[in-house]
XYZ file of C-alpha atoms in Angstrom:
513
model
C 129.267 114.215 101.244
C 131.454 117.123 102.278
C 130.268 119.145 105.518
C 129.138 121.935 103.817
C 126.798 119.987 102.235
C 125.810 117.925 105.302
C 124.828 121.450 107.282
C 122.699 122.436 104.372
C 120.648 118.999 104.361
C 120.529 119.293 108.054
C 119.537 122.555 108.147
C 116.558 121.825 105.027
C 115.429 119.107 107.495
C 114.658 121.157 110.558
C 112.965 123.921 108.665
C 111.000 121.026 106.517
C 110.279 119.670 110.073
C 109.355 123.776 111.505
C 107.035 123.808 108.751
C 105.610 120.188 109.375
C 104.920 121.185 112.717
C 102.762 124.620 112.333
C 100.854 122.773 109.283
C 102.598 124.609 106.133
C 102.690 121.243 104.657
C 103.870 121.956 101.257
C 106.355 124.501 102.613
C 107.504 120.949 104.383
C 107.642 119.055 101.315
C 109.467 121.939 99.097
C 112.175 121.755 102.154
C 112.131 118.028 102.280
C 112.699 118.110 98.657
C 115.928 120.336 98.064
C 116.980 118.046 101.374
C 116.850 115.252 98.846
C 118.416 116.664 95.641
C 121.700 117.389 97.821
C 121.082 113.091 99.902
C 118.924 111.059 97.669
C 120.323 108.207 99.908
C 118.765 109.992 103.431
C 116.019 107.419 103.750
C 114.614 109.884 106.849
C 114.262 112.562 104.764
C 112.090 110.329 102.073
C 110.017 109.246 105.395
C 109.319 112.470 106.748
C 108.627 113.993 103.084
C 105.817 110.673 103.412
C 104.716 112.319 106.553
C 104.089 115.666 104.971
C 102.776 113.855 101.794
C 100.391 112.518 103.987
C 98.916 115.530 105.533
C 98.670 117.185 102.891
C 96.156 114.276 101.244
C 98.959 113.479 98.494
C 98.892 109.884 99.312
C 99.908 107.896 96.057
C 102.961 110.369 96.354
C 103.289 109.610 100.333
C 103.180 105.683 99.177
C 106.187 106.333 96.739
C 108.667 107.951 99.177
C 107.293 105.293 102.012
C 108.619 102.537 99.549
C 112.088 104.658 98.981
C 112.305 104.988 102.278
C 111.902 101.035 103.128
C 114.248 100.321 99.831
C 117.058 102.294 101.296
C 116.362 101.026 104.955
C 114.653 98.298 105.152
C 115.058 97.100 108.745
C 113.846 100.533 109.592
C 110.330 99.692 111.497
C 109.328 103.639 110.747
C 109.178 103.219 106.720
C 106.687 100.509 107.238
C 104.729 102.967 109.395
C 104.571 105.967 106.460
C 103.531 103.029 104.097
C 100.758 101.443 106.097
C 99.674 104.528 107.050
C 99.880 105.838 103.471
C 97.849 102.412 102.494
C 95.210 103.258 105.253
C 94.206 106.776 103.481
C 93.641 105.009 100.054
C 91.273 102.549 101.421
C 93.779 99.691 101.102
C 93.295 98.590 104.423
C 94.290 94.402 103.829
C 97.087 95.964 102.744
C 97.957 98.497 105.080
C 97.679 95.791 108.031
C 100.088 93.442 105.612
C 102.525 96.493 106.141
C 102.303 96.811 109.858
C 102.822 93.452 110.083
C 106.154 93.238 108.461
C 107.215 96.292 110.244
C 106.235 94.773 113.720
C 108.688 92.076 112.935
C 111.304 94.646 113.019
C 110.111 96.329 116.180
C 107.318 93.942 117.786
C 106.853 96.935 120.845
C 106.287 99.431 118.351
C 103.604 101.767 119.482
C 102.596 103.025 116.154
C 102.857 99.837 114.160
C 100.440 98.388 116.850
C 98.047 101.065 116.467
C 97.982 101.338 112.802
C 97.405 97.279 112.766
C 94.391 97.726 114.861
C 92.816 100.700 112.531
C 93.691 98.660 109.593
C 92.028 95.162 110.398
C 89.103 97.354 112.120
C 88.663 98.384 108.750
C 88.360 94.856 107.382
C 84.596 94.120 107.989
C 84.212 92.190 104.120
C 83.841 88.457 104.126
C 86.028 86.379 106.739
C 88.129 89.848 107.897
C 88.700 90.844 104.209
C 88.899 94.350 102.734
C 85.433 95.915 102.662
C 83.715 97.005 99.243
C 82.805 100.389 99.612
C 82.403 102.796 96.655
C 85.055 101.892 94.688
C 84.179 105.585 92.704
C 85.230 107.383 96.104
C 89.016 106.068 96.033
C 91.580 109.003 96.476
C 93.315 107.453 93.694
C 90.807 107.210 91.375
C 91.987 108.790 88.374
C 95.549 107.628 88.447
C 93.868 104.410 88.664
C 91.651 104.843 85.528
C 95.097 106.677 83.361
C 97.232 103.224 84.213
C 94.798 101.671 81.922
C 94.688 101.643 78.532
C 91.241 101.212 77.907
C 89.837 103.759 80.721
C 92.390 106.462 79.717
C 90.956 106.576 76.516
C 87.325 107.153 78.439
C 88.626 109.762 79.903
C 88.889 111.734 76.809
C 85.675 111.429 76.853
C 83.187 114.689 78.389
C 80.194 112.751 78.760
C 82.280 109.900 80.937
C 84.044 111.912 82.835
C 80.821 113.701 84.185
C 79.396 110.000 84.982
C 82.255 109.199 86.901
C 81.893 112.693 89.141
C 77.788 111.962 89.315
C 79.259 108.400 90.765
C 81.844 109.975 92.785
C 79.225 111.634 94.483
C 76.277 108.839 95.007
C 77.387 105.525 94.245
C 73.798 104.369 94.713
C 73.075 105.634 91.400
C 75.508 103.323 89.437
C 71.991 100.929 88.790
C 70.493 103.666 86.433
C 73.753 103.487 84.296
C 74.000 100.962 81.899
C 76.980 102.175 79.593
C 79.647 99.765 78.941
C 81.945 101.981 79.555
C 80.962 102.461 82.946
C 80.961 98.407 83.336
C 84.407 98.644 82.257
C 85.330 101.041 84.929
C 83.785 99.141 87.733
C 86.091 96.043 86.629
C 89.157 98.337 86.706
C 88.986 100.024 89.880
C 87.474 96.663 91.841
C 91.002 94.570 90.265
C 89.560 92.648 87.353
C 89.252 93.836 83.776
C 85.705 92.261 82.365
C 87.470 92.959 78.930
C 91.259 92.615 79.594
C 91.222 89.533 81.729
C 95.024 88.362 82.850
C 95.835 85.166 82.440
C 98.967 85.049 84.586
C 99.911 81.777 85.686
C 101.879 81.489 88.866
C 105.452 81.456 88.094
C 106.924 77.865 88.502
C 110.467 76.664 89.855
C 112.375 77.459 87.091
C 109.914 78.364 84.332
C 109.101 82.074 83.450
C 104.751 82.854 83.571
C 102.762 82.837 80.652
C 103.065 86.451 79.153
C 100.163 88.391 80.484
C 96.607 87.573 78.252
C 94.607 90.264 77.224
C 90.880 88.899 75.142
C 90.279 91.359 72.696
C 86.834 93.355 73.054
C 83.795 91.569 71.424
C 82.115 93.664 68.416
C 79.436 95.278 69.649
C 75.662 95.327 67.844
C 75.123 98.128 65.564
C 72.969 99.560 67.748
C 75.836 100.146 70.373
C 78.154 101.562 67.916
C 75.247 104.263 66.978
C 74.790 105.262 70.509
C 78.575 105.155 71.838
C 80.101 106.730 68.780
C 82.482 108.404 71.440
C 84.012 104.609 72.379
C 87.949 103.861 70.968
C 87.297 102.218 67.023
C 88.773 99.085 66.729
C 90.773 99.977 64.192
C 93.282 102.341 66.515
C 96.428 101.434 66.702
C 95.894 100.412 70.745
C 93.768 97.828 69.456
C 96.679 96.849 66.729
C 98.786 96.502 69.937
C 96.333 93.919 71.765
C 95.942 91.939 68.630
C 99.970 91.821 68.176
C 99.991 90.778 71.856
C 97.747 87.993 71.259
C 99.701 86.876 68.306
C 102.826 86.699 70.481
C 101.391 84.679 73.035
C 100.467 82.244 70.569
C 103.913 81.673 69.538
C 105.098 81.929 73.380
C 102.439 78.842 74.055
C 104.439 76.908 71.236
C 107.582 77.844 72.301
C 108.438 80.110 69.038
C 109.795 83.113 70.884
C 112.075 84.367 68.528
C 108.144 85.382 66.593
C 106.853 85.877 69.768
C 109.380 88.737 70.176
C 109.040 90.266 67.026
C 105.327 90.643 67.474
C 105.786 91.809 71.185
C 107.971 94.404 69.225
C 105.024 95.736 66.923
C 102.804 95.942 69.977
C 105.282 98.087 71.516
C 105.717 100.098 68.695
C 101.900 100.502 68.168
C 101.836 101.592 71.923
C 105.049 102.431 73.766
C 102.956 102.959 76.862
C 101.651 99.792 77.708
C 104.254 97.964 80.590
C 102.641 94.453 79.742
C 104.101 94.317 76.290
C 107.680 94.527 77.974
C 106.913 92.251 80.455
C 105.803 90.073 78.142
C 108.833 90.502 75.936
C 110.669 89.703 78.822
C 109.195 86.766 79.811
C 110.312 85.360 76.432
C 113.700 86.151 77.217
C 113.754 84.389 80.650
C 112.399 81.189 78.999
C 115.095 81.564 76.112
C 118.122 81.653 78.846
C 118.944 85.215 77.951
C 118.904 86.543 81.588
C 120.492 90.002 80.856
C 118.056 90.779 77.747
C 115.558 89.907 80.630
C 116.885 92.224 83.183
C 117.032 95.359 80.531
C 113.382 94.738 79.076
C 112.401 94.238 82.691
C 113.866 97.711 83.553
C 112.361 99.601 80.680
C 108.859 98.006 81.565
C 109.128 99.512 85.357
C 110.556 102.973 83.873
C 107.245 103.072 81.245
C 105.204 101.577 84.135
C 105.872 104.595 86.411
C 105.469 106.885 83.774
C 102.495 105.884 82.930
C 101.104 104.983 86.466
C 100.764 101.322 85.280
C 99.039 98.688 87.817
C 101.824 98.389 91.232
C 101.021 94.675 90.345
C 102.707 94.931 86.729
C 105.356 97.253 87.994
C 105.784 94.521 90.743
C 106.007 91.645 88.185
C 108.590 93.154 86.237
C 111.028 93.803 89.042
C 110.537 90.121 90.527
C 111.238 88.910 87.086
C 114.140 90.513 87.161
C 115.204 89.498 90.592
C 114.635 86.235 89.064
C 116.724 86.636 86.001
C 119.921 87.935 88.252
C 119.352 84.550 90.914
C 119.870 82.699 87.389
C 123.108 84.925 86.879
C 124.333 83.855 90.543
C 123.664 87.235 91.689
C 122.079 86.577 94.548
C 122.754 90.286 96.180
C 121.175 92.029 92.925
C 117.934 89.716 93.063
C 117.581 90.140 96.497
C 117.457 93.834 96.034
C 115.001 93.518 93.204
C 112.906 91.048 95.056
C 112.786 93.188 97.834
C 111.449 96.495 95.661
C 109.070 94.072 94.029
C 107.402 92.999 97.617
C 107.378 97.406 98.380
C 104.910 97.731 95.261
C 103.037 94.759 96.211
C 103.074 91.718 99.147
C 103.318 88.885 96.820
C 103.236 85.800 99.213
C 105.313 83.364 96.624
C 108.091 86.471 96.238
C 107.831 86.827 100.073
C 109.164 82.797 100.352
C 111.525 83.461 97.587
C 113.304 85.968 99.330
C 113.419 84.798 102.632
C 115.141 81.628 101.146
C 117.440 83.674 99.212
C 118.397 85.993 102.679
C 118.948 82.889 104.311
C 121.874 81.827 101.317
C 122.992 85.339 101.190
C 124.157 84.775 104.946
C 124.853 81.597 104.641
C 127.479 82.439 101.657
C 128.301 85.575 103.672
C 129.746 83.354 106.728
C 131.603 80.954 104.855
C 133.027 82.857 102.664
C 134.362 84.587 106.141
C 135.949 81.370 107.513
C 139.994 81.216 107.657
C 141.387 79.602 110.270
C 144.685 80.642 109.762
C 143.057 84.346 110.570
C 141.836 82.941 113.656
C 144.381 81.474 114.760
C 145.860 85.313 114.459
C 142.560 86.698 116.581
C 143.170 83.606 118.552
C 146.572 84.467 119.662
C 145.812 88.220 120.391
C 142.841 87.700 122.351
C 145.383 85.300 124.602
C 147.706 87.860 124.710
C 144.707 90.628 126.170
C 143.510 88.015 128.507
C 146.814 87.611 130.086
C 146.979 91.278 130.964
C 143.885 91.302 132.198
C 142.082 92.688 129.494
C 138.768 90.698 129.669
C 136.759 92.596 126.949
C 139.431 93.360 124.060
C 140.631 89.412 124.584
C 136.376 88.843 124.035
C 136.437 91.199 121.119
C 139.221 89.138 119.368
C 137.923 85.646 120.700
C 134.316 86.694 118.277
C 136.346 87.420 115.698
C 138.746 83.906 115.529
C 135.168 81.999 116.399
C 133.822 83.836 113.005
C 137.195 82.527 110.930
C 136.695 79.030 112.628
C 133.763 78.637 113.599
C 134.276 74.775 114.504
C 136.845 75.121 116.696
C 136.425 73.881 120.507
C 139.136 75.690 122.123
C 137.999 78.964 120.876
C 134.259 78.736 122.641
C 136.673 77.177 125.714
C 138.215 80.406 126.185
C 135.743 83.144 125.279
C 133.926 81.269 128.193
C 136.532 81.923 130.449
C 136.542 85.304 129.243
C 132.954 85.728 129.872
C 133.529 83.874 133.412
C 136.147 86.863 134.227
C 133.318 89.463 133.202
C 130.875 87.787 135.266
C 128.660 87.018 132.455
C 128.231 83.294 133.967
C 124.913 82.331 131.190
C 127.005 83.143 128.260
C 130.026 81.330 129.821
C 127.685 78.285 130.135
C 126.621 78.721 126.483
C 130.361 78.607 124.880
C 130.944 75.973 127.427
C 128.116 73.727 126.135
C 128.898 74.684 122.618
C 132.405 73.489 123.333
C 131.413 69.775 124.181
C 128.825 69.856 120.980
C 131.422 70.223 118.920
C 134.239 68.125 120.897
C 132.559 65.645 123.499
C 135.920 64.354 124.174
C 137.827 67.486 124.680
C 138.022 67.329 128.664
C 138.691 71.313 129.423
C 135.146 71.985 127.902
C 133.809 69.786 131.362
C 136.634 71.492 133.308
C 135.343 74.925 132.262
C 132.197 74.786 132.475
C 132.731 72.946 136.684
C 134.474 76.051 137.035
C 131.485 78.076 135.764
C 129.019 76.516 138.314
C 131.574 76.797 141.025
C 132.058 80.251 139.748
C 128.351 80.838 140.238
C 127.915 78.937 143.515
C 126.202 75.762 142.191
C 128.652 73.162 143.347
C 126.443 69.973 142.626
C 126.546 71.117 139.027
C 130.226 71.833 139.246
C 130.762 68.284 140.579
C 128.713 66.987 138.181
C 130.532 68.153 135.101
C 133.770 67.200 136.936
C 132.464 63.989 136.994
C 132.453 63.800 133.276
C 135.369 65.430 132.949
C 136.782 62.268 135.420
C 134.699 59.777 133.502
C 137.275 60.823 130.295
C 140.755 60.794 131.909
C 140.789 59.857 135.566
C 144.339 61.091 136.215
C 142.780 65.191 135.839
C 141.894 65.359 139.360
C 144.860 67.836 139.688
C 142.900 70.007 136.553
C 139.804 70.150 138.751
C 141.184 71.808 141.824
C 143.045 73.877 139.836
C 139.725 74.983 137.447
C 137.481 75.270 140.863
C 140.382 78.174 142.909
C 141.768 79.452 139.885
C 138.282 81.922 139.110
C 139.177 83.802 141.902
C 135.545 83.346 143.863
C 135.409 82.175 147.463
C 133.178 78.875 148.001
C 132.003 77.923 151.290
C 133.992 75.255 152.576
C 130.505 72.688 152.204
C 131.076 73.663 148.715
C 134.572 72.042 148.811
C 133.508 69.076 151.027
C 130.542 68.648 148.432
C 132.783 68.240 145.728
C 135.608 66.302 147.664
C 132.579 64.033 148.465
C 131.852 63.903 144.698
C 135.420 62.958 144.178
C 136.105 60.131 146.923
C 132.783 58.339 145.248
C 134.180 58.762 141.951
C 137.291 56.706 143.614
C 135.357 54.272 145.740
C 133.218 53.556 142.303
C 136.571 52.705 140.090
C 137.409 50.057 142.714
């Protein structure tokens, strides 16, 4: 980004932060906003456009830029603090406290991750600490929740529901006197189960894709129904095509036909391009057949449709660990982890949780070997010998880390940064290299020599003796090594300290004869 540039997004910031501050909250966001256009990668300027989400009582929209800001930055404790706080104001309070919790891992003194924790689970009074029932008609996200669905959007085309859904809005105790099926419907949406569009999603084995998502097609209802809901989606529509092509595709997923599977998928998306569990459906199929890039590209175009349509975060969430999935299968562990990661921001799935740390852990692991060269550390190696001979203590550390890296398996190297740590006085690390010195060589006699030299070093001549000992115990003749190791740190012992180890010594002697 050129400076010009930089001043401008600075200077957007402090007056979106000016504005934050005297309450002119969309002036905030408007400021926070042209911030963005000019640094989309500025993950504070997604988290303090949260902030001023937040007061203003957009909170799906606060959510959104909490989970950019986490994507971008996600070992930045803050962005779980705009999400869990975000969370908190939508009444998803199990998983609001989820959110701290990560974010406390980051930062475990955090003031406001500790706080937020506390108002979350306070919040929790269901069954065994789970998240309370409430009115499930009062939910700040409400309608967004009832569009995402394909049967309640079509309700809400509907005058006479919309006005039930206000009356419940208001007094939730009245939701007895209504007996309307559409209104049954609702109470399945917005409470996570569809009475009418039950999932069947199995949990997603080893190496084996889910079942594609099950949706039981609505039961015909008496005549008497269809008289008095006239207003209610015909079955004939092409969104009820769609389900009915779904269901055929599943069949032939069950037996393993997916090339029919897919073309039926196909009609169902046709019928209705708006539905994200076609795709990830479609997808599914893919991932079973082996063809992991198809996967990826279906997967994609289900999150883009799912956003567009404010699908379920749990089908959104779905579609990007499938595709996480689909790139470990392509060896790309750096893409899935990515994916995984965006998939756990729309929703704490505890198997995609294990999954990825697994796959961090391999990421590193591949990271660190791939590092290793030991003819490169020999080269750090040789340079940080050169420093410490001119007295340079913390440039010869600097290149002793970086030949340890190359090699990490190499005694000498944890022999010396411990004498470079002994010269900076920074005896517990000394005694650390030291002891990882004799792990990896038990016979290599200056790892006993250094770390004597260490305890000397720190006044502790018993200890010092006793790792001269073993240092004697390998080659008797080193005796000379030892007196030269104990003087040549530059510390003045007390002269007990000598006669303690001289005393240590003449046993030694007396013992060999």
């Amino acid at each position: 980004m050129s400076s010009e540039n930089q001043k401008k997004v600075n200077d957007l910031k402090s007056e979106g932060n000016k504005a934050l501050e005297t309450s002119d909250f969309e002036e905030a966001i408007k400021k926070y906003t042209e911030a963005i256009a000019l640094d989309p990668e500025n993950h504070v300027l997604y988290s303090n456009r949260s902030a001023a989400l937040t007061k203003a009582a957009r909170y799906l929209e606060a959510l959104g830029d909490a989970d950019k800001t986490i994507e971008i930055k996600p070992d930045w404790a803050k962005g779980f603090s705009r999400k869990g706080t975000a969370l908190c104001y939508l009444n998803r309070y199990e998983e609001a406290a989820s959110v701290f919790m990560e974010g406390l891992k980051i930062d475990p003194e955090n003031a406001q991750l500790k706080n937020g924790l506390e108002d979350a689970q306070s919040k929790l009074s269901g069954p065994s600490g789970s998240q309370p029932l409430g009115n499930p008609f009062a939910a700040p996200d409400i309608m967004q929740r009832l569009e995402a669905n394909p049967k309640t959007r079509e309700y809400l085309k509907q005058p006479d529901y919309r006005m039930m859904i206000q009356l419940l809005q208001q007094n939730p105790n009245s939701l007895q006197s209504f007996q309307d099926p559409r209104i049954i419907q609702t109470l399945g949406v917005l409470l996570g189960f569809d009475l009418e569009q039950k999932q069947a999603d199995a949990s997603e084995d080893k190496d084996s894709e889910a079942m594609p998502e099950q949706t039981s097609m609505p039961s015909q209802r008496s005549n008497s129904n269809s008289q008095n809901h006239s207003n209610s989606v015909p079955e004939n529509q092409p969104n009820s095509q769609a389900q009915e092509e779904k269901l055929k595709g599943n069949e032939a997923y069950k037996k393993k036909d997916f090339e029919t599977a897919i073309v039926h998928y196909d009609k169902a998306i046709e019928l209705d391009p708006t539905d994200i569990t076609f795709r990830n459906n479609k997808a599914a199929v893919y991932f079973e057949m082996k063809e992991y890039d198809k996967c990826i590209e279906t997967s994609e175009e289900a999150i883009n449709i799912g956003r567009e349509n404010r699908a379920d975060y749990k089908l959104i969430a779905k579609a990007l660990a499938r595709a996480g999935k689909a790139f470990m299968k392509k060896e790309d562990n750096d893409s899935a982890l990515r994916y995984l990661n965006k998939s756990l921001s729309e929703h704490r799935n505890p198997e995609i949780q294990k999954i990825v740390q697994v796959l961090d852990k391999k990421i590193k692991e591949d990271e660190r070997l791939k590092y290793i060269d030991p003819e490169k550390s020999l080269e750090a190696k040789t340079l940080g010998n050169d420093y410490f001979k001119k007295g340079d203590y913390p440039n010869a550390k600097k290149h002793y880390d970086e030949a340890i890296k190359r090699n990490p398996d190499d005694a000498k190297l944890y022999s010396n940064r411990a004498a470079c740590y002994t010269k900076l006085l920074e005896f517990n690390l000394a005694l650390k290299d030291a002891d990882k010195c004799i792990e990896l060589d038990p016979k290599f006699i200056k790892g006993y020599l250094r770390k004597g030299s260490i305890f000397y070093a720190m006044k502790e001549p018993s200890k010092a003796a006793q790792s001269y000992l073993k240092a004697l115990d390998l080659d008797p003749n080193c005796e000379v090594n030892i007196i030269s190791y104990s003087t040549s740190g530059g510390h003045n012992c007390k002269m007990s300290d000598r006669k303690l180890l001289s005393d240590s010594w003449g046993k030694y002697r007396k013992n060999l004869h």
